[in-house]
PDB file of C-alpha atoms in Angstrom:
ATOM      1  CA  ASP A   1      38.721  49.903 109.596  1.00 62.00           C
ATOM      2  CA  GLY A   2      38.721  52.455 107.125  1.00 69.00           C
ATOM      3  CA  GLY A   3      40.608  55.790 107.745  1.00 92.00           C
ATOM      4  CA  ILE A   4      43.648  58.120 107.201  1.00 95.00           C
ATOM      5  CA  THR A   5      46.880  57.639 109.039  1.00 96.00           C
ATOM      6  CA  GLN A   6      49.776  60.056 109.416  1.00 97.00           C
ATOM      7  CA  SER A   7      52.972  59.820 110.670  1.00 94.00           C
ATOM      8  CA  PRO A   8      54.934  60.280 112.691  1.00 94.00           C
ATOM      9  CA  LYS A   9      52.594  62.144 115.349  1.00 94.00           C
ATOM     10  CA  TYR A  10      55.426  64.459 116.334  1.00 95.00           C
ATOM     11  CA  LEU A  11      58.536  65.348 114.323  1.00 93.00           C
ATOM     12  CA  PHE A  12      61.553  67.382 115.220  1.00 92.00           C
ATOM     13  CA  ARG A  13      63.714  68.925 112.318  1.00 89.00           C
ATOM     14  CA  LYS A  14      67.006  70.943 112.487  1.00 89.00           C
ATOM     15  CA  GLU A  15      67.311  73.903 110.454  1.00 86.00           C
ATOM     16  CA  GLY A  16      68.237  73.218 106.824  1.00 86.00           C
ATOM     17  CA  GLN A  17      66.796  69.662 106.896  1.00 90.00           C
ATOM     18  CA  ASN A  18      64.182  68.490 104.609  1.00 93.00           C
ATOM     19  CA  VAL A  19      61.743  66.274 106.183  1.00 94.00           C
ATOM     20  CA  THR A  20      58.818  63.950 104.812  1.00 96.00           C
ATOM     21  CA  LEU A  21      55.105  63.520 106.381  1.00 97.00           C
ATOM     22  CA  SER A  22      53.453  60.412 105.603  1.00 97.00           C
ATOM     23  CA  CYS A  23      49.834  60.102 104.832  1.00 98.00           C
ATOM     24  CA  GLU A  24      47.904  56.911 104.116  1.00 97.00           C
ATOM     25  CA  GLN A  25      44.277  56.339 103.469  1.00 97.00           C
ATOM     26  CA  ASN A  26      42.375  53.153 102.737  1.00 95.00           C
ATOM     27  CA  LEU A  27      38.980  54.634 102.069  1.00 93.00           C
ATOM     28  CA  ASN A  28      39.564  54.299  98.413  1.00 92.00           C
ATOM     29  CA  HIS A  29      39.515  58.082  98.101  1.00 92.00           C
ATOM     30  CA  ASP A  30      40.677  60.045  94.723  1.00 91.00           C
ATOM     31  CA  ALA A  31      41.523  63.226  96.031  1.00 92.00           C
ATOM     32  CA  MET A  32      43.762  64.053  98.883  1.00 95.00           C
ATOM     33  CA  TYR A  33      44.892  67.000 100.550  1.00 95.00           C
ATOM     34  CA  TRP A  34      47.395  68.942 102.583  1.00 97.00           C
ATOM     35  CA  TYR A  35      46.558  71.478 105.187  1.00 96.00           C
ATOM     36  CA  ARG A  36      48.629  73.651 107.770  1.00 97.00           C
ATOM     37  CA  GLN A  37      47.286  74.885 110.586  1.00 95.00           C
ATOM     38  CA  ASP A  38      49.364  77.675 112.945  1.00 92.00           C
ATOM     39  CA  PRO A  39      48.208  78.162 116.744  1.00 86.00           C
ATOM     40  CA  GLY A  40      44.576  79.890 117.359  1.00 79.00           C
ATOM     41  CA  GLN A  41      44.153  79.890 113.074  1.00 83.00           C
ATOM     42  CA  GLY A  42      42.079  77.995 110.649  1.00 87.00           C
ATOM     43  CA  LEU A  43      43.889  75.642 108.104  1.00 93.00           C
ATOM     44  CA  ARG A  44      45.503  76.637 104.811  1.00 93.00           C
ATOM     45  CA  LEU A  45      45.877  74.481 101.719  1.00 94.00           C
ATOM     46  CA  ILE A  46      49.102  73.394 100.784  1.00 97.00           C
ATOM     47  CA  TYR A  47      48.912  71.056  98.090  1.00 97.00           C
ATOM     48  CA  TYR A  48      46.081  68.702  96.553  1.00 94.00           C
ATOM     49  CA  SER A  49      45.757  65.866  94.234  1.00 94.00           C
ATOM     50  CA  GLN A  50      42.558  64.623  92.773  1.00 90.00           C
ATOM     51  CA  ILE A  51      43.937  61.671  90.713  1.00 91.00           C
ATOM     52  CA  VAL A  52      47.319  59.301  90.754  1.00 94.00           C
ATOM     53  CA  ASN A  53      49.958  61.287  89.394  1.00 95.00           C
ATOM     54  CA  ASP A  54      48.967  64.724  89.626  1.00 94.00           C
ATOM     55  CA  PHE A  55      48.723  67.445  92.146  1.00 95.00           C
ATOM     56  CA  GLN A  56      48.192  71.244  92.112  1.00 94.00           C
ATOM     57  CA  LYS A  57      49.358  73.890  94.496  1.00 95.00           C
ATOM     58  CA  GLY A  58      47.151  75.416  97.334  1.00 93.00           C
ATOM     59  CA  ASP A  59      47.374  78.663  98.792  1.00 91.00           C
ATOM     60  CA  ILE A  60      50.945  77.945 100.663  1.00 95.00           C
ATOM     61  CA  ALA A  61      52.829  75.405  98.281  1.00 96.00           C
ATOM     62  CA  GLU A  62      56.156  77.436  98.410  1.00 95.00           C
ATOM     63  CA  GLY A  63      58.771  75.455 100.428  1.00 95.00           C
ATOM     64  CA  TYR A  64      56.632  72.169 100.210  1.00 97.00           C
ATOM     65  CA  SER A  65      56.909  69.356  97.593  1.00 97.00           C
ATOM     66  CA  VAL A  66      54.456  66.180  97.239  1.00 98.00           C
ATOM     67  CA  SER A  67      54.111  63.417  95.323  1.00 97.00           C
ATOM     68  CA  ARG A  68      51.349  60.875  94.388  1.00 97.00           C
ATOM     69  CA  GLU A  69      52.664  57.810  93.144  1.00 97.00           C
ATOM     70  CA  LYS A  70      49.753  55.622  94.550  1.00 96.00           C
ATOM     71  CA  LYS A  71      46.239  56.285  95.197  1.00 96.00           C
ATOM     72  CA  GLU A  72      46.488  55.448  98.733  1.00 97.00           C
ATOM     73  CA  SER A  73      49.504  57.654  99.681  1.00 98.00           C
ATOM     74  CA  PHE A  74      50.359  61.428  99.440  1.00 98.00           C
ATOM     75  CA  PRO A  75      53.430  62.044 101.146  1.00 98.00           C
ATOM     76  CA  LEU A  76      54.467  65.923 102.067  1.00 98.00           C
ATOM     77  CA  THR A  77      58.046  67.031 102.163  1.00 97.00           C
ATOM     78  CA  VAL A  78      58.702  70.155 104.034  1.00 95.00           C
ATOM     79  CA  THR A  79      62.239  71.553 102.334  1.00 93.00           C
ATOM     80  CA  SER A  80      64.691  73.659 103.879  1.00 88.00           C
ATOM     81  CA  ALA A  81      63.340  76.401 101.592  1.00 87.00           C
ATOM     82  CA  GLN A  82      60.364  76.642 104.007  1.00 88.00           C
ATOM     83  CA  LYS A  83      61.280  79.354 106.282  1.00 86.00           C
ATOM     84  CA  ASN A  84      59.115  78.924 109.250  1.00 90.00           C
ATOM     85  CA  PRO A  85      57.595  75.176 109.042  1.00 92.00           C
ATOM     86  CA  THR A  86      56.706  75.153 112.631  1.00 94.00           C
ATOM     87  CA  ALA A  87      53.197  74.282 112.470  1.00 96.00           C
ATOM     88  CA  PHE A  88      50.439  71.289 112.674  1.00 96.00           C
ATOM     89  CA  TYR A  89      50.025  69.229 109.541  1.00 97.00           C
ATOM     90  CA  LEU A  90      46.790  67.706 108.550  1.00 97.00           C
ATOM     91  CA  CYS A  91      46.143  65.476 105.813  1.00 97.00           C
ATOM     92  CA  ALA A  92      42.606  64.775 104.068  1.00 95.00           C
ATOM     93  CA  SER A  93      40.775  62.928 101.878  1.00 94.00           C
ATOM     94  CA  SER A  94      37.829  62.938  99.813  1.00 90.00           C
ATOM     95  CA  ILE A  95      35.735  61.428  96.974  1.00 83.00           C
ATOM     96  CA  PHE A  96      36.561  63.548  93.969  1.00 67.00           C
ATOM     97  CA  GLN A  97      33.315  63.195  92.059  1.00 64.00           C
ATOM     98  CA  GLY A  98      30.028  62.449  93.518  1.00 61.00           C
ATOM     99  CA  GLY A  99      29.064  62.145  97.372  1.00 64.00           C
ATOM    100  CA  THR A 100      29.041  65.311  99.553  1.00 69.00           C
ATOM    101  CA  ASN A 101      32.518  66.353  99.050  1.00 74.00           C
ATOM    102  CA  GLU A 102      32.901  65.858 102.654  1.00 84.00           C
ATOM    103  CA  GLN A 103      36.583  65.467 103.402  1.00 89.00           C
ATOM    104  CA  PHE A 104      38.044  63.153 106.104  1.00 92.00           C
ATOM    105  CA  PHE A 105      40.954  64.012 108.114  1.00 95.00           C
ATOM    106  CA  GLY A 106      44.115  62.313 110.053  1.00 96.00           C
ATOM    107  CA  PRO A 107      45.158  62.767 113.350  1.00 95.00           C
ATOM    108  CA  GLY A 108      47.796  65.292 112.179  1.00 96.00           C
ATOM    109  CA  THR A 109      51.518  65.664 112.648  1.00 97.00           C
ATOM    110  CA  ARG A 110      53.212  68.321 114.525  1.00 96.00           C
ATOM    111  CA  LEU A 111      56.681  69.542 113.017  1.00 95.00           C
ATOM    112  CA  THR A 112      59.060  71.421 115.306  1.00 94.00           C
ATOM    113  CA  VAL A 113      62.223  73.076 113.860  1.00 89.00           C
ATOM    114  CA  LEU A 114      64.572  73.150 116.490  1.00 85.00           C
TER     115      LEU A 114
ATOM    116  CA  ALA B   1      36.799  82.785  94.854  1.00 77.00           C
ATOM    117  CA  GLN B   2      35.048  81.872  97.877  1.00 87.00           C
ATOM    118  CA  THR B   3      35.164  83.215 101.237  1.00 93.00           C
ATOM    119  CA  VAL B   4      34.105  81.875 104.545  1.00 95.00           C
ATOM    120  CA  THR B   5      33.959  84.369 107.724  1.00 96.00           C
ATOM    121  CA  GLN B   6      33.586  83.429 111.156  1.00 97.00           C
ATOM    122  CA  SER B   7      33.072  86.694 113.374  1.00 96.00           C
ATOM    123  CA  GLN B   8      33.059  85.067 116.926  1.00 96.00           C
ATOM    124  CA  PRO B   9      36.649  84.331 117.731  1.00 95.00           C
ATOM    125  CA  GLU B  10      35.536  82.953 121.108  1.00 97.00           C
ATOM    126  CA  MET B  11      32.350  81.840 122.560  1.00 97.00           C
ATOM    127  CA  SER B  12      31.408  80.530 125.937  1.00 97.00           C
ATOM    128  CA  VAL B  13      28.163  78.384 127.250  1.00 98.00           C
ATOM    129  CA  GLN B  14      27.236  77.110 130.643  1.00 98.00           C
ATOM    130  CA  GLU B  15      26.669  73.362 130.414  1.00 97.00           C
ATOM    131  CA  ALA B  16      23.081  72.320 129.219  1.00 97.00           C
ATOM    132  CA  GLU B  17      22.543  75.534 127.609  1.00 98.00           C
ATOM    133  CA  THR B  18      22.207  76.668 123.953  1.00 98.00           C
ATOM    134  CA  VAL B  19      24.477  78.301 122.041  1.00 98.00           C
ATOM    135  CA  THR B  20      24.762  79.302 118.349  1.00 98.00           C
ATOM    136  CA  LEU B  21      28.025  79.852 116.339  1.00 98.00           C
ATOM    137  CA  SER B  22      27.589  82.285 113.067  1.00 98.00           C
ATOM    138  CA  CYS B  23      29.443  81.804 109.901  1.00 98.00           C
ATOM    139  CA  THR B  24      28.635  83.626 106.574  1.00 98.00           C
ATOM    140  CA  TYR B  25      30.330  82.835 103.168  1.00 97.00           C
ATOM    141  CA  ASP B  26      30.754  84.103  99.851  1.00 95.00           C
ATOM    142  CA  THR B  27      30.584  81.674  96.631  1.00 92.00           C
ATOM    143  CA  SER B  28      29.910  82.167  92.919  1.00 89.00           C
ATOM    144  CA  GLU B  29      29.109  78.485  92.974  1.00 87.00           C
ATOM    145  CA  SER B  30      25.391  77.489  92.046  1.00 85.00           C
ATOM    146  CA  ASP B  31      25.942  74.320  93.868  1.00 88.00           C
ATOM    147  CA  TYR B  32      27.662  73.688  97.027  1.00 91.00           C
ATOM    148  CA  TYR B  33      28.102  72.056 100.533  1.00 92.00           C
ATOM    149  CA  LEU B  34      28.597  73.585 103.861  1.00 95.00           C
ATOM    150  CA  PHE B  35      30.144  71.925 107.023  1.00 95.00           C
ATOM    151  CA  TRP B  36      30.913  72.336 110.196  1.00 97.00           C
ATOM    152  CA  TYR B  37      33.900  70.626 111.922  1.00 97.00           C
ATOM    153  CA  LYS B  38      35.033  70.290 115.487  1.00 97.00           C
ATOM    154  CA  GLN B  39      38.523  70.268 116.474  1.00 96.00           C
ATOM    155  CA  PRO B  40      38.748  69.334 120.113  1.00 95.00           C
ATOM    156  CA  PRO B  41      42.301  69.570 122.271  1.00 91.00           C
ATOM    157  CA  SER B  42      43.305  66.395 120.437  1.00 90.00           C
ATOM    158  CA  ARG B  43      43.450  68.229 117.093  1.00 91.00           C
ATOM    159  CA  GLN B  44      41.667  65.517 115.234  1.00 92.00           C
ATOM    160  CA  MET B  45      38.969  67.185 112.902  1.00 94.00           C
ATOM    161  CA  ILE B  46      35.702  65.738 113.444  1.00 94.00           C
ATOM    162  CA  LEU B  47      32.612  66.470 111.021  1.00 94.00           C
ATOM    163  CA  VAL B  48      29.548  67.951 113.089  1.00 96.00           C
ATOM    164  CA  ILE B  49      26.943  68.389 110.541  1.00 96.00           C
ATOM    165  CA  ARG B  50      26.533  68.905 106.528  1.00 94.00           C
ATOM    166  CA  GLN B  51      24.198  71.054 104.766  1.00 94.00           C
ATOM    167  CA  GLU B  52      23.319  70.952 100.587  1.00 91.00           C
ATOM    168  CA  ALA B  53      22.816  74.045  99.350  1.00 91.00           C
ATOM    169  CA  TYR B  54      19.917  72.595  97.316  1.00 90.00           C
ATOM    170  CA  LYS B  55      18.168  71.674 100.064  1.00 89.00           C
ATOM    171  CA  GLN B  56      15.895  74.075 102.012  1.00 86.00           C
ATOM    172  CA  GLN B  57      15.306  71.941 105.226  1.00 92.00           C
ATOM    173  CA  ASN B  58      17.900  72.723 107.787  1.00 94.00           C
ATOM    174  CA  ALA B  59      20.057  69.710 108.759  1.00 93.00           C
ATOM    175  CA  THR B  60      19.896  67.951 112.392  1.00 93.00           C
ATOM    176  CA  GLU B  61      22.336  65.647 114.193  1.00 93.00           C
ATOM    177  CA  ASN B  62      21.272  65.089 117.594  1.00 95.00           C
ATOM    178  CA  ARG B  63      22.029  68.286 119.569  1.00 97.00           C
ATOM    179  CA  PHE B  64      23.613  69.954 116.775  1.00 97.00           C
ATOM    180  CA  SER B  65      21.213  71.885 114.101  1.00 97.00           C
ATOM    181  CA  VAL B  66      21.950  74.630 111.416  1.00 97.00           C
ATOM    182  CA  ASN B  67      20.110  77.560 110.345  1.00 97.00           C
ATOM    183  CA  PHE B  68      20.542  78.019 106.956  1.00 96.00           C
ATOM    184  CA  GLN B  69      19.807  81.208 104.902  1.00 96.00           C
ATOM    185  CA  LYS B  70      20.848  80.575 101.653  1.00 94.00           C
ATOM    186  CA  ALA B  71      19.793  84.085 100.330  1.00 94.00           C
ATOM    187  CA  ALA B  72      22.008  85.889 103.181  1.00 96.00           C
ATOM    188  CA  LYS B  73      24.631  83.438 102.663  1.00 96.00           C
ATOM    189  CA  SER B  74      24.516  82.477 106.307  1.00 97.00           C
ATOM    190  CA  PHE B  75      24.781  79.365 107.881  1.00 97.00           C
ATOM    191  CA  SER B  76      25.116  79.188 111.799  1.00 98.00           C
ATOM    192  CA  LEU B  77      25.218  76.219 114.243  1.00 98.00           C
ATOM    193  CA  LYS B  78      23.018  75.668 117.284  1.00 98.00           C
ATOM    194  CA  ILE B  79      24.304  73.422 119.950  1.00 98.00           C
ATOM    195  CA  SER B  80      21.479  72.243 122.334  1.00 98.00           C
ATOM    196  CA  ASP B  81      22.173  71.027 125.583  1.00 97.00           C
ATOM    197  CA  SER B  82      25.688  71.991 125.760  1.00 98.00           C
ATOM    198  CA  GLN B  83      28.077  69.002 127.403  1.00 97.00           C
ATOM    199  CA  LEU B  84      31.755  69.593 128.331  1.00 97.00           C
ATOM    200  CA  GLY B  85      32.784  67.514 125.612  1.00 96.00           C
ATOM    201  CA  ASP B  86      31.575  70.085 123.188  1.00 97.00           C
ATOM    202  CA  ALA B  87      34.545  72.413 124.163  1.00 97.00           C
ATOM    203  CA  ALA B  88      36.542  72.681 121.088  1.00 97.00           C
ATOM    204  CA  MET B  89      37.158  74.978 118.206  1.00 96.00           C
ATOM    205  CA  TYR B  90      34.570  75.194 115.216  1.00 97.00           C
ATOM    206  CA  PHE B  91      35.177  75.614 111.942  1.00 97.00           C
ATOM    207  CA  CYS B  92      32.867  76.179 109.231  1.00 97.00           C
ATOM    208  CA  ALA B  93      33.867  75.197 105.671  1.00 95.00           C
ATOM    209  CA  LEU B  94      32.649  75.368 102.064  1.00 93.00           C
ATOM    210  CA  VAL B  95      33.229  73.261  98.909  1.00 89.00           C
ATOM    211  CA  GLY B  96      31.261  73.849  95.633  1.00 85.00           C
ATOM    212  CA  THR B  97      30.464  70.781  93.786  1.00 78.00           C
ATOM    213  CA  SER B  98      32.266  71.728  90.654  1.00 73.00           C
ATOM    214  CA  GLY B  99      35.679  71.489  92.460  1.00 67.00           C
ATOM    215  CA  SER B 100      37.025  69.562  95.437  1.00 66.00           C
ATOM    216  CA  ARG B 101      38.950  72.719  97.490  1.00 81.00           C
ATOM    217  CA  LEU B 102      37.632  72.977 100.910  1.00 88.00           C
ATOM    218  CA  THR B 103      37.427  76.763 102.125  1.00 91.00           C
ATOM    219  CA  PHE B 104      37.535  77.026 105.928  1.00 93.00           C
ATOM    220  CA  GLY B 105      36.739  80.007 108.229  1.00 94.00           C
ATOM    221  CA  GLU B 106      39.167  81.189 110.925  1.00 93.00           C
ATOM    222  CA  GLY B 107      37.199  79.069 113.793  1.00 95.00           C
ATOM    223  CA  THR B 108      35.428  79.925 116.741  1.00 97.00           C
ATOM    224  CA  GLN B 109      36.758  78.504 120.183  1.00 96.00           C
ATOM    225  CA  LEU B 110      33.784  77.375 122.359  1.00 98.00           C
ATOM    226  CA  THR B 111      34.158  77.026 126.291  1.00 98.00           C
ATOM    227  CA  VAL B 112      31.425  75.014 128.135  1.00 98.00           C
ATOM    228  CA  ASN B 113      31.643  76.192 131.793  1.00 97.00           C
ATOM    229  CA  PRO B 114      30.419  73.551 134.313  1.00 95.00           C
TER     230      PRO B 114
END
C-alpha cells in the first residue's frame, strides 16, 4: 500500500536534547513537507523540499533542521534551539509539478518536552 | 502572498441535518486549487474535497459539496445528512499552481449532536 509513515507516534525529549522525527513515503512524490500544529490551531509550515538534496525554510524554521538525501525520506530534527517544541508534527508529500498539488499526510508525531 | 480565513472557530449540527462551513481566501495566483481537509480526533489529515479554480462547476463528493464563488473568493463546504463520524476539525487550504506551498486556514471545529 502506498502512503506516508511517520515514526515514532509519541516522542519524549528532555530539555537540551536534539531529536529526529522520521518521515518516509512510497508514493514517488517529489515534494515533501513538515508542519507543526499546536492545540486548537492550524498547520504552520516548518520546511519543505521539492527535490532531493534541496530544501527551503517555511514560516517557522528556527530551531529545526532537515535533510533530503533520498526521495523517499525527509527527516526533521528538532534542536535544543527550539524554545517551545512540544507540539504535533505532520509530514506530507505531493507531486511537485503537474497533478492537483494535493498533499498527502502521514499520521503525525506527538513530541513532548519533559 | 496568499491567505485563507475561516471565520467560524466552532460549529454544531444535529445528526441528519445540513451544515455549511465558510472559507474566504486571497491570492495573486491566476490559477490555483482549493481543498477542504478533515482532521478527526485521531489527528490524521484526510482530504474531503478539492476544487480547481478554473472549473466553474462546484465539486461534489457524496454528502460533501462546495459553493465556489471565484469573484468573491469564497469556498464554503456543505455537509448534507450529517453523521456522527463527521465530527472533526475542518481546514480550508489553497495552493497556487506555480508553487507547492499549501496555505491553511485556522480551522473550524464541527460537533455533530445525536
